[in-house]
Amino acid sequence: MPNTITVIATPSFYPYTTPATVIAQATVADENGAPVVGLPVTFTFTSDTAGLTLPATETVPTNADGVAIASEFNIGPRPEAYVVGVRATIAGGIVDNVYIAAYTPGVPQVFVTNAFDDIIDQYAINAGIQSTVPAAIALAPGQNYTFYWGERRLQRTTEYNDVGQVVGVPWIINVKTNFQLASVLSNGVYSVFYSVRDQSGNEAVSTPRLITVEGSATSPATLLAPELLPATLNNVINLNAAFGNPSIFIPAQAALVAGSAYTINLIATPRAPGAPGPITRIIATGTVPANAATAGIDVPMTYASGILLGIDDSTGDFYYTITPTSGPSGTSRHLLVEIDTVPPIAATEDFDDDDDFDDDDHHHPGGHGNHHPR
């Protein structure tokens, strides 16, 4: 698996009348989430606004933490709002982008569905994520709107419809279908805003909204898969195994930086036709201890907690996320486990009229089916 790169730029929120200093920072990690040291990162800067003085292209090697930092540059003030794109590139053509908005005070923000308190989790993703871009200026044909979600953007132009009305905004965008899902709804923080430019070149930019995505199943896997212990279970959890308090083990790796936050997730999908939909549970959340990079993290799933109970004949999908105090979150590869912790139904013995037990008709084990592991 190739290296991954994530670029952020701060600060990025201020009125366009106030100058601000911006620092662009790129973080490079290998397939195990470990920092890549000494790798050249090339920063380039672009804008659709004419007349801007942009920083020169710059190549900086990553440090011991896998981080490359570009020279500071200023954004604003100008008579109009504008957007600057920051692009970080490493060997192999691997890139990441971020957009910085020098915004217009008073321009209404984007509305995002199911993002209560600006937080999106897997339940919200399942319910649907839509963004509404309002009319930022007096509606007229030929206005170019650009919608930004993190590193992605989408454009449309207002125009006349068949009856002479100007249409194009409000603009409702289905985030799940208009973008590659992992690029907009993986774990992380996204700056969401829009800009509009009229035919005279005047531009307005909305105040960015910071959207945090957490617990997303779409996140690319960069960390080692968890393990089910004891190993003698052979990735099968039945009722007896659940009673024995098995554990999920997060393997030792450089990405387990002390003080980071971890979350272990379980999605159990029933195998029987017509069974109810998947069961989603958070197994544990916590803070990465000081020795985790060399010792890993062992998380018991106690019988008393009931976290494994009530799951019938299902495929269990375990994975975890690591969220550092700064920089991008990481998601692990997945561990698939057979889970059946529903107690068997007691067998009922039927007898014929002469009280002779009919072995051929009635001799079978109790439970939901003969194939369940017990």
Coordinates of C-alpha atoms in Angstrom, one line a residue:
M1 CA 0.0 0.0 0.0
P2 CA 1.4 3.5 -0.9
N3 CA 2.1 6.2 1.6
T4 CA -0.8 8.6 2.5
I5 CA -0.6 12.4 2.8
T6 CA -2.9 14.8 4.6
V7 CA -2.5 18.6 4.4
I8 CA -4.0 21.2 6.8
A9 CA -3.7 25.0 6.8
T10 CA -4.3 27.2 9.8
P11 CA -5.8 29.6 10.6
S12 CA -8.5 29.6 8.0
F13 CA -11.3 31.5 9.6
Y14 CA -11.3 35.3 9.7
P15 CA -13.1 38.2 8.0
Y16 CA -11.6 39.2 4.6
T17 CA -10.8 42.7 6.1
T18 CA -8.4 41.2 8.6
P19 CA -5.0 39.9 7.4
A20 CA -4.0 36.5 8.7
T21 CA -0.8 34.4 8.7
V22 CA -1.4 30.9 7.3
I23 CA 0.8 27.8 8.0
A24 CA 0.4 24.8 5.6
Q25 CA 1.3 21.5 7.1
A26 CA 1.4 18.0 5.4
T27 CA 1.6 14.7 7.3
V28 CA 2.9 11.6 5.5
A29 CA 2.4 8.1 6.9
D30 CA 3.2 4.6 5.6
E31 CA 0.8 1.7 5.3
N32 CA 1.1 0.9 9.0
G33 CA 0.4 4.5 10.1
A34 CA 4.0 5.2 10.9
P35 CA 5.5 8.6 10.0
V36 CA 7.6 8.7 6.8
V37 CA 10.8 10.7 7.5
G38 CA 12.8 12.7 5.0
L39 CA 10.3 12.5 2.1
P40 CA 10.1 15.6 -0.1
V41 CA 6.6 17.3 -0.1
T42 CA 5.9 19.9 -2.8
F43 CA 3.4 22.7 -1.9
T44 CA 1.6 24.6 -4.6
F45 CA -0.9 27.4 -4.3
T46 CA -3.8 28.3 -6.6
S47 CA -6.8 30.6 -6.8
D48 CA -9.6 31.5 -9.2
T49 CA -9.4 35.1 -8.1
A50 CA -7.3 37.2 -10.4
G51 CA -4.6 39.5 -9.1
L52 CA -3.7 37.6 -6.0
T53 CA 0.0 37.3 -5.0
L54 CA 0.4 33.7 -4.2
P55 CA 3.3 32.0 -2.5
A56 CA 5.9 30.3 -4.7
T57 CA 5.9 26.5 -5.1
E58 CA 8.0 25.0 -2.3
T59 CA 9.5 21.6 -1.6
V60 CA 10.1 20.6 2.0
P61 CA 11.2 17.2 3.5
T62 CA 9.2 15.6 6.2
N63 CA 10.7 15.7 9.8
A64 CA 10.9 12.9 12.4
D65 CA 7.2 13.0 12.9
G66 CA 6.5 12.7 9.1
V67 CA 5.5 16.4 8.9
A68 CA 6.5 18.9 6.3
I69 CA 5.7 22.6 7.0
A70 CA 5.6 25.2 4.2
S71 CA 6.7 28.8 4.7
E72 CA 4.1 31.1 6.3
F73 CA 2.1 33.3 4.0
N74 CA -0.5 36.0 4.5
I75 CA -4.1 35.9 3.2
G76 CA -6.2 39.2 3.0
P77 CA -7.1 41.9 3.2
R78 CA -8.6 42.7 -0.2
P79 CA -11.7 44.5 -1.4
E80 CA -13.4 41.2 -2.1
A81 CA -13.4 37.7 -0.6
Y82 CA -11.4 34.9 -2.2
V83 CA -10.3 31.3 -1.8
V84 CA -6.8 29.9 -2.0
G85 CA -6.1 26.2 -2.7
V86 CA -3.1 24.5 -1.0
R87 CA -1.9 21.3 -2.7
A88 CA 0.7 18.9 -1.2
T89 CA 2.3 16.3 -3.5
I90 CA 4.7 13.4 -2.8
A91 CA 6.4 10.8 -4.9
G92 CA 4.0 8.6 -6.9
G93 CA 1.6 11.5 -7.7
I94 CA -0.1 11.2 -4.3
V95 CA -1.7 14.4 -3.3
D96 CA -4.0 16.1 -0.9
N97 CA -5.7 19.5 -1.0
V98 CA -7.2 22.0 1.3
Y99 CA -9.0 25.3 0.6
I100 CA -8.6 28.5 2.7
A101 CA -11.5 31.0 2.7
A102 CA -11.0 34.7 3.2
Y103 CA -14.7 35.0 3.7
T104 CA -17.3 37.8 3.5
P105 CA -18.9 38.6 6.9
G106 CA -22.7 38.1 6.9
V107 CA -22.9 35.7 4.0
P108 CA -25.1 32.8 5.1
Q109 CA -23.4 29.4 5.8
V110 CA -24.0 26.1 4.1
F111 CA -26.7 24.0 5.9
V112 CA -25.7 20.3 6.3
T113 CA -28.4 17.7 7.2
N114 CA -27.9 15.2 10.0
A115 CA -24.8 17.1 11.2
F116 CA -26.1 18.1 14.7
D117 CA -23.5 20.2 16.5
D118 CA -21.5 19.9 13.3
I119 CA -20.7 16.2 14.0
I120 CA -21.4 13.4 11.6
D121 CA -21.2 9.7 12.6
Q122 CA -22.1 6.5 10.8
Y123 CA -25.7 6.7 11.8
A124 CA -25.9 10.2 10.2
I125 CA -24.1 8.9 7.1
N126 CA -26.7 6.1 6.8
A127 CA -29.5 8.7 7.2
G128 CA -28.1 10.9 4.4
I129 CA -25.9 13.9 4.2
Q130 CA -27.1 16.8 2.1
S131 CA -25.7 20.4 1.9
T132 CA -27.8 23.4 0.9
V133 CA -26.1 26.4 -0.7
P134 CA -28.3 29.5 -0.4
A135 CA -28.4 32.5 -2.6
A136 CA -25.5 34.7 -1.3
I137 CA -26.2 37.7 -3.5
A138 CA -29.1 39.1 -5.6
L139 CA -30.1 36.3 -8.0
A140 CA -29.0 36.9 -11.6
P141 CA -28.1 34.6 -14.5
G142 CA -24.4 33.8 -15.0
Q143 CA -23.4 33.6 -11.4
N144 CA -20.8 30.9 -10.7
Y145 CA -21.2 29.1 -7.4
T146 CA -18.5 26.8 -6.1
F147 CA -19.2 24.4 -3.2
Y148 CA -16.2 23.2 -1.0
W149 CA -16.2 20.2 1.2
G150 CA -12.6 19.7 2.5
E151 CA -10.4 18.9 -0.5
R152 CA -13.4 18.5 -2.9
R153 CA -15.4 21.1 -4.8
L154 CA -18.3 21.2 -7.1
Q155 CA -19.6 24.1 -9.4
R156 CA -22.8 25.3 -11.0
T157 CA -24.0 28.4 -12.8
T158 CA -27.3 30.2 -12.4
E159 CA -29.4 30.5 -15.6
Y160 CA -32.8 31.2 -16.9
N161 CA -35.3 28.3 -17.1
D162 CA -38.0 27.8 -19.8
V163 CA -40.3 30.4 -18.3
G164 CA -37.7 33.1 -17.7
Q165 CA -37.0 32.5 -14.0
V166 CA -33.4 32.5 -12.7
V167 CA -32.6 29.1 -11.2
G168 CA -29.6 27.4 -9.7
V169 CA -29.8 28.3 -6.0
P170 CA -30.8 27.3 -3.4
W171 CA -28.6 24.4 -4.5
I172 CA -29.1 21.0 -2.7
I173 CA -26.1 18.7 -2.9
N174 CA -26.2 15.0 -2.0
V175 CA -22.7 14.7 -0.5
K176 CA -22.8 10.8 -0.6
T177 CA -23.4 10.6 -4.3
N178 CA -21.7 13.6 -5.7
F179 CA -18.2 12.7 -4.4
Q180 CA -16.1 9.7 -3.8
L181 CA -17.4 8.6 -0.4
A182 CA -14.1 8.1 1.4
S183 CA -12.9 11.6 0.3
V184 CA -15.7 13.5 2.1
L185 CA -17.0 11.2 4.8
S186 CA -13.9 9.5 6.2
N187 CA -13.0 10.4 9.8
G188 CA -11.6 13.9 10.0
V189 CA -12.4 17.6 10.1
Y190 CA -13.7 19.3 6.9
S191 CA -14.1 22.9 6.1
V192 CA -17.4 23.3 4.3
F193 CA -18.3 26.6 2.5
Y194 CA -19.1 28.1 -0.9
S195 CA -18.1 31.0 -3.0
V196 CA -20.0 32.9 -5.7
R197 CA -18.7 35.1 -8.5
D198 CA -20.8 37.3 -10.8
Q199 CA -20.1 38.3 -14.4
S200 CA -18.3 41.5 -13.2
G201 CA -15.8 39.5 -11.2
N202 CA -17.2 40.4 -7.8
E203 CA -16.9 37.5 -5.3
A204 CA -18.5 36.5 -2.0
V205 CA -17.4 33.6 0.2
S206 CA -19.5 32.1 3.1
T207 CA -18.2 31.7 6.6
P208 CA -16.8 28.1 6.7
R209 CA -18.5 25.5 8.8
L210 CA -16.2 23.0 10.5
I211 CA -17.7 19.5 10.1
T212 CA -16.2 16.6 12.1
V213 CA -16.7 13.1 10.9
E214 CA -16.2 10.3 13.5
G215 CA -16.9 6.6 13.6
S216 CA -17.2 6.4 9.8
A217 CA -17.1 3.0 8.2
T218 CA -15.9 4.6 4.9
S219 CA -12.5 5.6 6.3
P220 CA -9.5 4.1 4.3
A221 CA -7.8 1.5 6.4
T222 CA -4.2 2.4 7.3
L223 CA -3.7 0.7 10.7
L224 CA -3.1 -3.0 11.5
A225 CA -6.3 -5.1 11.9
P226 CA -7.3 -5.9 15.5
E227 CA -7.0 -9.4 16.9
L228 CA -9.4 -11.5 18.9
L229 CA -7.8 -13.1 22.0
P230 CA -7.4 -15.7 23.2
A231 CA -6.2 -17.0 19.8
T232 CA -7.6 -20.4 20.6
L233 CA -11.1 -19.0 19.8
N234 CA -10.1 -19.1 16.1
N235 CA -12.2 -16.0 15.5
V236 CA -15.5 -17.6 16.7
I237 CA -17.4 -16.1 19.6
N238 CA -20.2 -18.3 21.0
L239 CA -22.0 -18.0 24.3
N240 CA -19.3 -19.9 26.2
A241 CA -16.6 -17.7 24.6
A242 CA -18.5 -14.5 25.6
F243 CA -18.8 -15.9 29.1
G244 CA -15.0 -16.2 29.2
N245 CA -14.4 -12.5 28.7
P246 CA -12.5 -12.4 25.4
S247 CA -10.7 -9.3 24.3
I248 CA -9.9 -7.2 21.3
F249 CA -6.2 -6.5 20.9
I250 CA -4.9 -3.5 19.0
P251 CA -1.5 -4.5 17.8
A252 CA 1.7 -2.5 18.6
Q253 CA 2.5 0.1 15.9
A254 CA 4.0 3.5 15.6
A255 CA 0.6 5.1 15.1
L256 CA -0.3 4.4 18.7
V257 CA 0.9 7.7 20.0
A258 CA 0.4 8.3 23.8
G259 CA -2.5 10.6 24.5
S260 CA -4.3 9.9 21.2
A261 CA -7.9 8.7 21.4
Y262 CA -9.0 5.2 20.3
T263 CA -12.5 3.8 19.5
I264 CA -13.2 0.1 18.8
N265 CA -16.3 -0.6 16.7
L266 CA -18.4 -3.7 16.0
I267 CA -20.9 -4.1 13.1
A268 CA -22.6 -7.5 13.3
T269 CA -24.5 -8.6 10.2
P270 CA -27.0 -11.5 10.6
R271 CA -26.5 -14.3 8.1
A272 CA -30.0 -15.7 8.0
P273 CA -32.3 -14.6 5.1
G274 CA -34.8 -12.0 6.2
A275 CA -33.0 -11.3 9.5
P276 CA -33.1 -7.7 10.9
G277 CA -30.4 -5.3 9.8
P278 CA -26.8 -5.0 11.2
I279 CA -26.2 -4.4 14.9
T280 CA -23.7 -1.6 15.5
R281 CA -21.9 -1.3 18.9
I282 CA -19.0 0.7 20.3
I283 CA -16.9 -1.8 22.1
A284 CA -14.7 0.7 23.9
T285 CA -13.2 4.2 23.8
G286 CA -10.1 5.4 25.6
T287 CA -6.8 7.2 25.6
V288 CA -3.7 5.5 24.1
P289 CA -1.3 4.6 27.0
A290 CA 2.3 5.5 27.1
N291 CA 3.6 2.0 26.1
A292 CA 1.1 1.2 23.4
A293 CA 3.5 1.7 20.5
T294 CA 5.5 -1.3 21.7
A295 CA 2.9 -3.2 23.7
G296 CA -0.3 -2.6 21.9
I297 CA -3.7 -2.2 23.7
D298 CA -5.7 -5.1 25.1
V299 CA -9.4 -4.3 25.6
P300 CA -11.5 -7.0 27.5
M301 CA -15.1 -7.5 26.4
T302 CA -16.6 -8.7 29.7
Y303 CA -19.7 -10.9 29.9
A304 CA -21.0 -8.5 32.6
S305 CA -21.0 -5.6 30.2
G306 CA -23.3 -7.5 27.8
I307 CA -21.5 -6.0 24.8
L308 CA -21.4 -9.3 23.0
L309 CA -24.7 -10.7 24.0
G310 CA -27.9 -10.9 21.9
I311 CA -26.1 -11.3 18.6
D312 CA -27.5 -14.3 16.7
D313 CA -25.7 -16.2 13.9
S314 CA -23.9 -13.1 12.5
T315 CA -20.6 -12.0 10.9
G316 CA -19.0 -9.6 13.3
D317 CA -16.8 -6.8 11.8
F318 CA -14.4 -5.3 14.3
Y319 CA -12.2 -2.2 13.5
Y320 CA -10.8 0.7 15.4
T321 CA -9.9 4.3 14.9
I322 CA -7.1 6.4 16.3
T323 CA -7.5 10.1 16.6
P324 CA -4.3 12.0 17.6
T325 CA -4.2 15.3 19.4
S326 CA -3.2 16.9 16.1
G327 CA -3.2 15.6 12.5
P328 CA -5.5 13.2 10.7
S329 CA -7.4 10.2 12.2
G330 CA -6.5 6.7 11.2
T331 CA -8.8 3.6 10.7
S332 CA -7.7 0.0 10.9
R333 CA -8.2 -2.9 8.6
H334 CA -11.1 -5.1 9.6
L335 CA -11.3 -8.3 11.6
L336 CA -14.2 -10.7 10.7
V337 CA -15.5 -13.0 13.4
E338 CA -18.4 -15.5 13.7
I339 CA -20.7 -14.4 16.5
D340 CA -23.6 -16.3 18.0
T341 CA -24.3 -15.5 21.6
V342 CA -28.1 -16.1 21.7
P343 CA -28.9 -18.8 24.2
P344 CA -30.3 -22.0 22.6
I345 CA -34.0 -22.7 22.8
A346 CA -34.7 -25.6 25.1
A347 CA -35.7 -28.8 23.2
T348 CA -39.2 -30.1 23.7
E349 CA -39.6 -33.9 23.8
D350 CA -42.7 -35.2 22.0
F351 CA -44.0 -38.7 22.6
D352 CA -46.5 -40.7 20.5
D353 CA -49.6 -42.3 21.8
D354 CA -47.9 -45.4 23.2
D355 CA -45.3 -43.2 24.9
D356 CA -42.5 -44.6 22.8
F357 CA -40.0 -41.8 21.8
D358 CA -39.6 -41.6 18.1
D359 CA -35.8 -41.1 17.6
D360 CA -36.1 -40.5 13.8
D361 CA -38.6 -37.7 14.2
H362 CA -37.4 -35.9 17.3
H363 CA -33.8 -36.5 18.0
H364 CA -32.0 -33.1 17.2
P365 CA -30.0 -30.6 19.2
G366 CA -31.8 -27.6 20.7
G367 CA -31.3 -24.1 19.4
H368 CA -32.1 -22.1 16.3
G369 CA -30.3 -24.4 13.9
N370 CA -27.9 -27.3 13.7
H371 CA -25.1 -25.2 12.3
H372 CA -24.7 -22.7 15.2
P373 CA -21.4 -22.7 17.1
R374 CA -22.0 -23.3 20.8

